[in-house]
Short mmCIF file of C-alpha atoms and ligand atoms in Angstrom, two decimals:
data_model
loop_
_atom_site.label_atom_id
_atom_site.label_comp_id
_atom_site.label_asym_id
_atom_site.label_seq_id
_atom_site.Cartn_x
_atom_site.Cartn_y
_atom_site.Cartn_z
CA UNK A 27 30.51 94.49 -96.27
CA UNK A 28 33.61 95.77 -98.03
CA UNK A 29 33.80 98.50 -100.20
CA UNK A 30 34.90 99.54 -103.95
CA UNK A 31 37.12 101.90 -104.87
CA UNK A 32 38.30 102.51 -108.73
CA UNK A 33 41.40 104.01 -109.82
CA UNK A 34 42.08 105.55 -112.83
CA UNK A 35 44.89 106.58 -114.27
CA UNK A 36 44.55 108.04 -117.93
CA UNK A 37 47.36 109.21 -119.98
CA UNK A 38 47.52 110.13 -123.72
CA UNK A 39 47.33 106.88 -125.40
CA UNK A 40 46.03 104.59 -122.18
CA UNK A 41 43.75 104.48 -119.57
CA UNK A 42 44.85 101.92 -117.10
CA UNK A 43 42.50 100.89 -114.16
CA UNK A 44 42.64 98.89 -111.03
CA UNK A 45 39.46 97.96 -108.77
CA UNK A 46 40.39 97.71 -104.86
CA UNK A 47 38.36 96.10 -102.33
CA UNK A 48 38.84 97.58 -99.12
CA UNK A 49 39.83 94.96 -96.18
CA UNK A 50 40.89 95.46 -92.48
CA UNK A 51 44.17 96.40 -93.77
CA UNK A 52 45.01 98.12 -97.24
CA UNK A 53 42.70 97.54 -100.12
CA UNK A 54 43.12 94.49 -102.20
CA UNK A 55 43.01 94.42 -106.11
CA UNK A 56 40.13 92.73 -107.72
CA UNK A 57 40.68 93.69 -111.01
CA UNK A 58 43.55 95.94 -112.97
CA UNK A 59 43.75 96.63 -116.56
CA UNK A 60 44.24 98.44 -119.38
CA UNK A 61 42.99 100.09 -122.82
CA UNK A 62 46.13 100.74 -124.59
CA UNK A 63 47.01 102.42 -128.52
CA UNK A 64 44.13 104.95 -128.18
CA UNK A 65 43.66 106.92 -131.61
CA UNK A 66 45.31 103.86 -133.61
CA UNK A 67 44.42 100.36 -132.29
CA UNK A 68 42.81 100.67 -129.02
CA UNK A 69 43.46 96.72 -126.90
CA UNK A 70 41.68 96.23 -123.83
CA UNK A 71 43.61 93.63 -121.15
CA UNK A 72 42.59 93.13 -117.77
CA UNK A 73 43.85 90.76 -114.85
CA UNK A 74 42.19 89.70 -111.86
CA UNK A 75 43.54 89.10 -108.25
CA UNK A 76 45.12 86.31 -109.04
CA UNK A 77 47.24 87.70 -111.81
CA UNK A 78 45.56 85.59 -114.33
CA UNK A 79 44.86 87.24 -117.50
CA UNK A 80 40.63 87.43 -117.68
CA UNK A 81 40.76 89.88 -120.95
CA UNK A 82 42.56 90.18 -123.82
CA UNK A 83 40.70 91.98 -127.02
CA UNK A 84 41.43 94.00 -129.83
CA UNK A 85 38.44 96.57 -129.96
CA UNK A 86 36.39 95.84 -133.54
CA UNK A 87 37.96 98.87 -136.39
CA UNK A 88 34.29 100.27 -136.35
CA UNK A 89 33.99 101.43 -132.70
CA UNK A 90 35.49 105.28 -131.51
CA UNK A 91 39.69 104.67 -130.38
CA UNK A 92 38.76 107.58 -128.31
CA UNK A 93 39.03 108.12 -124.72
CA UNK A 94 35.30 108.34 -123.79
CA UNK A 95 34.64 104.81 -125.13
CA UNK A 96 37.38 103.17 -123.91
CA UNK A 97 36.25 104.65 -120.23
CA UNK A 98 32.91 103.39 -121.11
CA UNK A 99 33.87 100.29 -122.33
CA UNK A 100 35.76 99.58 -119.12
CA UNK A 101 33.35 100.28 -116.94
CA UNK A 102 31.19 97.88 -118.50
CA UNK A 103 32.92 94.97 -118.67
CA UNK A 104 33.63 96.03 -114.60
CA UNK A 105 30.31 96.58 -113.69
CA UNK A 106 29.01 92.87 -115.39
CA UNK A 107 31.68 91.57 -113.37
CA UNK A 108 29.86 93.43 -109.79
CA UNK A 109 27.11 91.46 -109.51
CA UNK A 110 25.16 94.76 -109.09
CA UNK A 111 27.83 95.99 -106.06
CA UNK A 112 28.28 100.17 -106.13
CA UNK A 113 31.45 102.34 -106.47
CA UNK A 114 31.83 103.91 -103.41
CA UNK A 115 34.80 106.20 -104.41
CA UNK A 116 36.53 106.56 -107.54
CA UNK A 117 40.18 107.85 -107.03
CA UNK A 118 42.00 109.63 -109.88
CA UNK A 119 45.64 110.27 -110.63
CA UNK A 120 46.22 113.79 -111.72
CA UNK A 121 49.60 115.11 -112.57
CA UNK A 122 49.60 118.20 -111.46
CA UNK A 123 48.38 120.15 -108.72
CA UNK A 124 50.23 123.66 -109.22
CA UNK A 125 51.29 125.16 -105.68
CA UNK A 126 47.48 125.47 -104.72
CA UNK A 127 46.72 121.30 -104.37
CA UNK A 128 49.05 119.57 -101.60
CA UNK A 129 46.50 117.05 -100.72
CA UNK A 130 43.75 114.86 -102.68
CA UNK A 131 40.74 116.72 -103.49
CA UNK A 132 37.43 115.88 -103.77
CA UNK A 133 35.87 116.46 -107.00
CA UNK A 134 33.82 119.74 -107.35
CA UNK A 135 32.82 122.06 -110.12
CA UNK A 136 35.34 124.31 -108.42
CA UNK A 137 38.36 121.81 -108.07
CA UNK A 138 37.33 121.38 -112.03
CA UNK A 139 37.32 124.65 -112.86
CA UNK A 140 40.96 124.95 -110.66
CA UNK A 141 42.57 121.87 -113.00
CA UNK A 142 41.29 123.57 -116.35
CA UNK A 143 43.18 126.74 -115.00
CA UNK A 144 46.14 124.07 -114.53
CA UNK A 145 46.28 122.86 -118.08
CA UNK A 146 48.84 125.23 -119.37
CA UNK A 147 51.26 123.52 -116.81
CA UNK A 148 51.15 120.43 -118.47
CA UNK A 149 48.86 120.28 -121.62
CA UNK A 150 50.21 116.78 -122.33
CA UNK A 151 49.11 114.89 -118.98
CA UNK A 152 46.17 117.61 -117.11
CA UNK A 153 43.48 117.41 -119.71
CA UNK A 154 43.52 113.56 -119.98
CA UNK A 155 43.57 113.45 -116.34
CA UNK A 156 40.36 115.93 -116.25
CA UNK A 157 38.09 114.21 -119.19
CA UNK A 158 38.05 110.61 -117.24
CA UNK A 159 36.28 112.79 -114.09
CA UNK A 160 33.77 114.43 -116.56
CA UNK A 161 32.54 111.00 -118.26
CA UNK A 162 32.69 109.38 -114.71
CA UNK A 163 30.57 111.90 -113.72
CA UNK A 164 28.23 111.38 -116.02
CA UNK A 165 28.41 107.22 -115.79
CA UNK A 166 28.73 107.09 -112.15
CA UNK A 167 26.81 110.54 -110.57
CA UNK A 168 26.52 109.43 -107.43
CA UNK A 169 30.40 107.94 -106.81
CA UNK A 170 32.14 110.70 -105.17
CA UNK A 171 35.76 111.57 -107.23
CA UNK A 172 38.66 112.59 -105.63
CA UNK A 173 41.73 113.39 -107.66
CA UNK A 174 45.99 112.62 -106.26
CA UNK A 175 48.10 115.01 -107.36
CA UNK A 176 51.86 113.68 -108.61
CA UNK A 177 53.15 117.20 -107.57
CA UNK A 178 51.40 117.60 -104.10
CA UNK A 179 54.25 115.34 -102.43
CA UNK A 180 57.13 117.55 -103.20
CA UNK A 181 54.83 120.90 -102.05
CA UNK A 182 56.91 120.53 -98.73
CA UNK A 183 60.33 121.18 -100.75
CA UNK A 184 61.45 124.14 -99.18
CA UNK A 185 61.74 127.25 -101.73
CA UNK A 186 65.40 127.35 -102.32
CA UNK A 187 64.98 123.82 -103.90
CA UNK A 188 61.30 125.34 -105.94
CA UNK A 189 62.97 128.02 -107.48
CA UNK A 190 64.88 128.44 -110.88
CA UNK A 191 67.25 131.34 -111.12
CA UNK A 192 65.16 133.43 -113.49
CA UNK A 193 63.79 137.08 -112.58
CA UNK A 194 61.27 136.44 -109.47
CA UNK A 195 58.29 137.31 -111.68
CA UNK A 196 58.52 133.99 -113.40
CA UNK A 197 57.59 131.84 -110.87
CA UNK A 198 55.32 134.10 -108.93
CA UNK A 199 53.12 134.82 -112.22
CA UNK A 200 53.97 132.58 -114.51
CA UNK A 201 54.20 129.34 -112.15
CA UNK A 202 57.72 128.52 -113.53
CA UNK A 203 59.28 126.55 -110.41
CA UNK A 204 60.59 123.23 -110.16
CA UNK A 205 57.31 121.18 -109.02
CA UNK A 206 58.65 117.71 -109.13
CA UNK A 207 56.54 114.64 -110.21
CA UNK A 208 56.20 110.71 -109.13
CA UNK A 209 55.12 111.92 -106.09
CA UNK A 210 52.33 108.96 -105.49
CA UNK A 211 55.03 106.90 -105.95
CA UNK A 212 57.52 108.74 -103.11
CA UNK A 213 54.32 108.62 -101.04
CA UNK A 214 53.90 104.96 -101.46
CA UNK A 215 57.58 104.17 -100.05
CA UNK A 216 57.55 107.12 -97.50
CA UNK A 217 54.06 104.85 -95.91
CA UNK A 218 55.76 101.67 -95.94
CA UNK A 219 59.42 102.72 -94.51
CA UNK A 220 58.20 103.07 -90.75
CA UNK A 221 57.39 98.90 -91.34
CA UNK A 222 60.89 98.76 -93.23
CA UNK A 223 63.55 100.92 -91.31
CA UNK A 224 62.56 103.49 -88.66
CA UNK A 225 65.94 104.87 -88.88
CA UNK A 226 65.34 105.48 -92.69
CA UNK A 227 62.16 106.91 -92.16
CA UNK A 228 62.93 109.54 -89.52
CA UNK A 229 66.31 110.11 -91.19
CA UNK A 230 67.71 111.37 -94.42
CA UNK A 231 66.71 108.89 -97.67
CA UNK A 232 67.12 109.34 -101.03
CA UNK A 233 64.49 107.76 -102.91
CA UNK A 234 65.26 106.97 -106.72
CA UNK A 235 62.23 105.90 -109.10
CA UNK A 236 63.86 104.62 -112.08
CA UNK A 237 61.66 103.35 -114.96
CA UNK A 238 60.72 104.73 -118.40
CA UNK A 239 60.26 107.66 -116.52
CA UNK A 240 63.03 108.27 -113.63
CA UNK A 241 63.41 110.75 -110.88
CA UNK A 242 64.89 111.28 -107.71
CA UNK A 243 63.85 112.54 -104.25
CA UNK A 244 65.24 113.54 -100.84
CA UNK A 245 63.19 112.93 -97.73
CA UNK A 246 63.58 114.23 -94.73
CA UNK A 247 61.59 112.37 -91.87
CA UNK A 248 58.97 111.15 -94.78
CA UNK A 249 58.75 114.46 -96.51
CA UNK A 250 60.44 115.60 -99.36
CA UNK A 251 63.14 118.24 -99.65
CA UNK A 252 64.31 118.12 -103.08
CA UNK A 253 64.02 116.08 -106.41
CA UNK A 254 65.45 116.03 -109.76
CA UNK A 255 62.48 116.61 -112.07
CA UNK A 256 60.89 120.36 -112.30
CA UNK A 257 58.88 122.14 -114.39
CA UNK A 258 58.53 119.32 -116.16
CA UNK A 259 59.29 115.77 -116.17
CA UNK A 260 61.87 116.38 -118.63
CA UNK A 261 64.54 117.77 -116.28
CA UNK A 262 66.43 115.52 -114.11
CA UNK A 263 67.88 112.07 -114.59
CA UNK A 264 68.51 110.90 -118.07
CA UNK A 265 64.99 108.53 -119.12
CA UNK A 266 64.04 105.76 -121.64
CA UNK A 267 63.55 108.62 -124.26
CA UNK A 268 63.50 111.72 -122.71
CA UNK A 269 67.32 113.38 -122.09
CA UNK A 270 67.12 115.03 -118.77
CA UNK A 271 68.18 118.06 -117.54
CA UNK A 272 70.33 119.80 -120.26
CA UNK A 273 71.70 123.15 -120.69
CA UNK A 274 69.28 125.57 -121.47
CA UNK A 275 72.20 126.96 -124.06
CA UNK A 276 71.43 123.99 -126.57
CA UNK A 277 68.29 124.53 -127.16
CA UNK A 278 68.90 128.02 -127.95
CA UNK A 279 71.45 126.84 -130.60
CA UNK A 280 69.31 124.31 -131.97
CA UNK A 281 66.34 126.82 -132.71
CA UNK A 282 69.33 129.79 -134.07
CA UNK A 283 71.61 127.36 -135.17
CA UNK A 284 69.84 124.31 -136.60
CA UNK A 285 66.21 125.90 -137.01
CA UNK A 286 64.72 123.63 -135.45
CA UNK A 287 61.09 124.90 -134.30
CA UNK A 288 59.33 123.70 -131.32
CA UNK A 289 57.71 120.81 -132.25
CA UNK A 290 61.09 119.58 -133.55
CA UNK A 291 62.68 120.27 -130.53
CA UNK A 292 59.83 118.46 -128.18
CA UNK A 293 60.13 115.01 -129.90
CA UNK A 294 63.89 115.10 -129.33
CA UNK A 295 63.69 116.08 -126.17
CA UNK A 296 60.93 113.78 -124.99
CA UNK A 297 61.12 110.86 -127.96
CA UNK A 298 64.41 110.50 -129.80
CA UNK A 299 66.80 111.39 -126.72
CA UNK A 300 67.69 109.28 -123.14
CA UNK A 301 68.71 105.82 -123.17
CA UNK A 302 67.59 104.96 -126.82
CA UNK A 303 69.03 108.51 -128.27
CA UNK A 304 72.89 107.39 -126.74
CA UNK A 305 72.09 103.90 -127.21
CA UNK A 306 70.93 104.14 -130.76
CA UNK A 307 69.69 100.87 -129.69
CA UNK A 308 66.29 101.03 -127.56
CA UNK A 309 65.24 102.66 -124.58
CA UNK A 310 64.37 99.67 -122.68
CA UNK A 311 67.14 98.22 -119.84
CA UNK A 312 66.68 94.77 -121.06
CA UNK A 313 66.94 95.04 -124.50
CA UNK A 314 70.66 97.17 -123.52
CA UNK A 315 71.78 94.47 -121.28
CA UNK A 316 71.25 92.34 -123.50
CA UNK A 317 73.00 93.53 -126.45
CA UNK A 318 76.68 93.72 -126.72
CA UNK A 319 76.98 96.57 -128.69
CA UNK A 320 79.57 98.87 -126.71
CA UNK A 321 76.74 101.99 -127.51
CA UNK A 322 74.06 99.84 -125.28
CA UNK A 323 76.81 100.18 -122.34
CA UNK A 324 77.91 103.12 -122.62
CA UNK A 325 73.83 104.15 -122.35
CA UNK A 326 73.36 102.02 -119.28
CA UNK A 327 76.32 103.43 -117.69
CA UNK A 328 75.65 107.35 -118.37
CA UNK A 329 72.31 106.17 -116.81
CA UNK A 330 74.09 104.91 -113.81
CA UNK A 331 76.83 108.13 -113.63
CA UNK A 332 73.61 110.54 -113.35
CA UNK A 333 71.75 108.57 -110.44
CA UNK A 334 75.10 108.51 -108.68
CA UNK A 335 75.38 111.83 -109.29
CA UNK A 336 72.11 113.26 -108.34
CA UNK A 337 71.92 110.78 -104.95
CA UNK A 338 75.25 112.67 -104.01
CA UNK A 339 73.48 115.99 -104.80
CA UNK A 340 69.97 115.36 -102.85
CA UNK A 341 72.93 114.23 -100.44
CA UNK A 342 73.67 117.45 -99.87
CA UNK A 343 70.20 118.98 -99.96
CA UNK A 344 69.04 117.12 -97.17
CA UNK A 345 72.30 117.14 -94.94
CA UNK A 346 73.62 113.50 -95.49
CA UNK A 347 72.74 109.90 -96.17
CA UNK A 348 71.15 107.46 -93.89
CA UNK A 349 69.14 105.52 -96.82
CA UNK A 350 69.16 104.80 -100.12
CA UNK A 351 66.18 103.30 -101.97
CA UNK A 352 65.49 101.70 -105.19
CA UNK A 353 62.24 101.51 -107.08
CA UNK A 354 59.62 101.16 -110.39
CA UNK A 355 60.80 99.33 -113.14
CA UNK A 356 64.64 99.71 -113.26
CA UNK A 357 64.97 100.25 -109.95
CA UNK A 358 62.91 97.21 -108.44
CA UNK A 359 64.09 94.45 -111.77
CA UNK A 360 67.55 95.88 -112.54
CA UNK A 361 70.76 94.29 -110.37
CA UNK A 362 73.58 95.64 -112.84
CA UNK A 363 72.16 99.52 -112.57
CA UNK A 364 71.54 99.04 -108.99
CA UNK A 365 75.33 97.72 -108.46
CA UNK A 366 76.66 99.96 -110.87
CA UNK A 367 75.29 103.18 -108.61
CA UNK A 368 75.84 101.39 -105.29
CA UNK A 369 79.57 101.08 -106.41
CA UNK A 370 80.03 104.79 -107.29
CA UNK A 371 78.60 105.61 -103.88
CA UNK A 372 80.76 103.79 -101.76
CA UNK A 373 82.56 107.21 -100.84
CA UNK A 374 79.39 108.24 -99.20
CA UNK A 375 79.40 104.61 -97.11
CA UNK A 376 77.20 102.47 -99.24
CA UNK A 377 78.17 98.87 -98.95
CA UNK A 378 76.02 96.73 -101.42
CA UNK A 379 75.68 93.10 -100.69
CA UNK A 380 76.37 91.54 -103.84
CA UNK A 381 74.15 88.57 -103.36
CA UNK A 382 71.05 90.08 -101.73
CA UNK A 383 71.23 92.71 -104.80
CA UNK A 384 70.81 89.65 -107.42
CA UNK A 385 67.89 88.09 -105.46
CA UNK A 386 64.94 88.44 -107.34
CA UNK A 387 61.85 89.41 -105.40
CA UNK A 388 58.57 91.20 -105.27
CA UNK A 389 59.11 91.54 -101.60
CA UNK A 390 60.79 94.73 -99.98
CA UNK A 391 64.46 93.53 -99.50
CA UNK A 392 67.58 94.95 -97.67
CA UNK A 393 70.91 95.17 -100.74
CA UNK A 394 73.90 96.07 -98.47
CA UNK A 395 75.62 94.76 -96.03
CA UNK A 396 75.17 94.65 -92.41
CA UNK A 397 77.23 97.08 -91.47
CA UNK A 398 76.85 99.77 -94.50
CA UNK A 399 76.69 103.33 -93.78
CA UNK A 400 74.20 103.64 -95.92
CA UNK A 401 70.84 101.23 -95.89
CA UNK A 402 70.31 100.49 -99.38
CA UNK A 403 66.68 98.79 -100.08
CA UNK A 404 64.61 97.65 -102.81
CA UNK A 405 61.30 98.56 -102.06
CA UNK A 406 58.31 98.14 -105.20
CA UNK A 407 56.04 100.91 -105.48
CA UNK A 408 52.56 100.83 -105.71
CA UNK A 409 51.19 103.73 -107.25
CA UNK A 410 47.61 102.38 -107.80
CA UNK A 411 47.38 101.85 -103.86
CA UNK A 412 48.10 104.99 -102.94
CA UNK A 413 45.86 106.72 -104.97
CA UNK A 414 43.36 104.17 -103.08
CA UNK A 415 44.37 104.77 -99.73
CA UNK A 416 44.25 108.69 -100.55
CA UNK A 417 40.70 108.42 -102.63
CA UNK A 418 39.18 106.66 -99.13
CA UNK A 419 40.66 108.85 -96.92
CA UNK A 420 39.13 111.86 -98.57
CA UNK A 421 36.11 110.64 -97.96
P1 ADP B 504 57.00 103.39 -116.46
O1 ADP B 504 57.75 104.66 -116.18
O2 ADP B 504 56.49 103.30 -117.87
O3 ADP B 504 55.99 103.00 -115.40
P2 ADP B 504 58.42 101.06 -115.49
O4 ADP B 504 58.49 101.48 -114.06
O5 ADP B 504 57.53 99.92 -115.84
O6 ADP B 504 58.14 102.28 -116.44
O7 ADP B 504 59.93 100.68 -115.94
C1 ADP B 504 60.23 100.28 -117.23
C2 ADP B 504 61.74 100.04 -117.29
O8 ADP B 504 62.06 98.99 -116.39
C3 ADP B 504 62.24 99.61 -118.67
O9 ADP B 504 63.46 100.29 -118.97
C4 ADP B 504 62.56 98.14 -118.46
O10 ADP B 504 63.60 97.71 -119.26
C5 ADP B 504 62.99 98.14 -117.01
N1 ADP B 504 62.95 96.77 -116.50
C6 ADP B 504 61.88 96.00 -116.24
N2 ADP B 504 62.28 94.75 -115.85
C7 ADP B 504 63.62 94.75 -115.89
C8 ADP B 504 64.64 93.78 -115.62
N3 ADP B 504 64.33 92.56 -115.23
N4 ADP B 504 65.93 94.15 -115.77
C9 ADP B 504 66.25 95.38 -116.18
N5 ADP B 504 65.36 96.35 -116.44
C10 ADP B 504 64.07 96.04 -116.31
#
């Protein structure tokens, strides 16, 4: 008899779920969904393996919009869909695992007590990440939990590429050091390459994960060597709203300067800035393709510039290029980014073939020619699977 595993993966304003089955091969979805607009309108949508939509509700205005009953709620409209069937292993994604976590855990009161001490590190992300494992615990006491860290894949970054320039003290007691995130998905692609490319696998590949939320990474033999976000996953590429890396002297002039106090400075940073803060426009690709205002190009193509740019730099941090690939949102849907980079790299021997880039697919998919340099691919990630295949093996 096949088993269950749940995923969870709870942010500020969503908890999104998937139910796997587990199968000779990888674990198949049964169910995914979502409870989205926490705190103002909570909507609960699932899908089952078919893709068909099999929920769809706007919660009534007199229940809680808080986290703990959306869990609940989800679980129960899972568990009257199990016939009765058990949970054997409920995997969680957790974003990050400081420099003590490079593997899935499984849930104990000291792992709990070692993601509480993590909070500071990210008190957007950790402590919705912690509070689905308490109320699981308390719904589900005999499912083990194991949590994925989003840092743990870039642990193997060797410290020249952890490090910021800063006094020493700073990283080694305050835990400033570029950590990296998206890791689950890097993980994802570095799994399936072997299938894909061996050369790309045992060789050098740039990885880029370009959605709402891009970053890039540089593997060496399936393990990563450098990537663009840090401390946080505001440094880096330029995203929908957040602006990147940026010169640590601006922000210093816009608290002496302009006066602007923290909180000011945050929701430009992470909310006003990116694609929709040089667009003016939105922060969505689509929306910017679509317009024909010369601000939505100019967005797309700074967006373009930096992943050129930062491929050429995790280029050099891993010795060369033997593979480029593209992934999440942008990356997997978006032809005119993906020919836009692929164009700017031809110096470094990418050669895109223009008509296997505008194929649309779900299917992992060769983009340059035959005999490119460079081995571009669009590869989706799965995320969700991952955290599966980790949350099983833990066991
Ligand atoms: P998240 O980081 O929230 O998981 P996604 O990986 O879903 O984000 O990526 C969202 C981005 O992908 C948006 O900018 C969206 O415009 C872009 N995207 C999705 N489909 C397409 C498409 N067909 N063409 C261009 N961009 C697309």
């Amino acid at each position: 008899m096949s088993d269950l595993v749940l995923v969870i993966n709870a942010g500020s304003s969503s908890i999104k779920f998937s139910l796997f089955e587990t199968t000779a091969a990888d674990p198949q979805v049964l169910y995914k969904g979502q409870m989205e607009g926490l705190y103002v309108e909570p909507k609960f949508s699932a899908k089952d393996a078919n893709d068909e939509k099999v929920a769809n509700e706007t919660l009534p205005a007199d229940v809680p919009k808080n986290h703990d009953y959306a869990l609940r709620h989800m679980l129960a409209w899972l568990q009257q869909r199990l016939g009765g069937r058990q949970i054997k292993v409920i995997g969680h994604r957790v974003v990050h695992g400081g420099t003590q976590y490079s593997k899935p855990e499984r849930v104990t009161p000291e792992l709990l007590a070692g993601l509480e001490a993590l909070i500071p590190l990210a008190p957007l992300h950790e402590p919705h990440n912690i509070a689905p494992i308490k109320i699981l615990q308390d719904l589900l006491p005999d499912a083990p939990q194991v949590t994925c860290f989003d840092t743990a894949f870039h642990t193997t970054q060797p410290e020249l590429n952890q490090m910021f320039a800063l006094p020493l003290d700073f990283a080694q007691k305050e835990g400033i050091r570029r950590y990296g995130f998206h890791g689950l998905s890097y993980e994802y692609i570095a799994s399936v390459l072997p299938q894909i490319d061996t050369r790309a696998a045992e060789g050098r590949t740039v990885v880029a994960h370009l959605g709402n939320g891009s970053s890039m990474a540089g593997l060496l033999g399936g393990a990563c060597q450098a990537t663009t976000m840090g401390f946080t996953a505001l440094e880096g590429l330029p995203m929908g709203t957040r602006c990147g890396s940026i010169d640590g002297g601006v922000l210093l002039h816009l608290m002496n300067h302009l006066k602007m106090d923290a909180k000011q400075i945050e929701t430009l940073l992470y909310k006003e800035s990116g694609l929709l803060g040089l667009s003016g426009i939105s922060s969505d690709m689509r929306d910017l393709h679509a317009s024909s205002d010369p601000r939505a190009k100019f967005a797309t193509d700074y967006f373009a510039r930096r992943v050129a740019r930062e491929t050429a730099s995790l280029a050099a941090a891993i010795g060369g290029l033997d593979c480029l690939v593209f992934t999440a949102g942008i990356g997997e849907n978006d032809d005119i980014t993906r020919a836009n980079v692929c164009h700017q790299l031809r110096w470094l021997g990418v050669e895109l073939d223009e008509a296997a880039n505008a194929v649309r697919s779900g299917e992992p998919r060769r983009i340059s020619l035959a005999d490119s340099k460079v081995a571009v691919y669009v590869i989706p990630t799965n995320e969700e699977l991952m955290i599966a295949r980790q949350a099983l093996a833990a066991l």
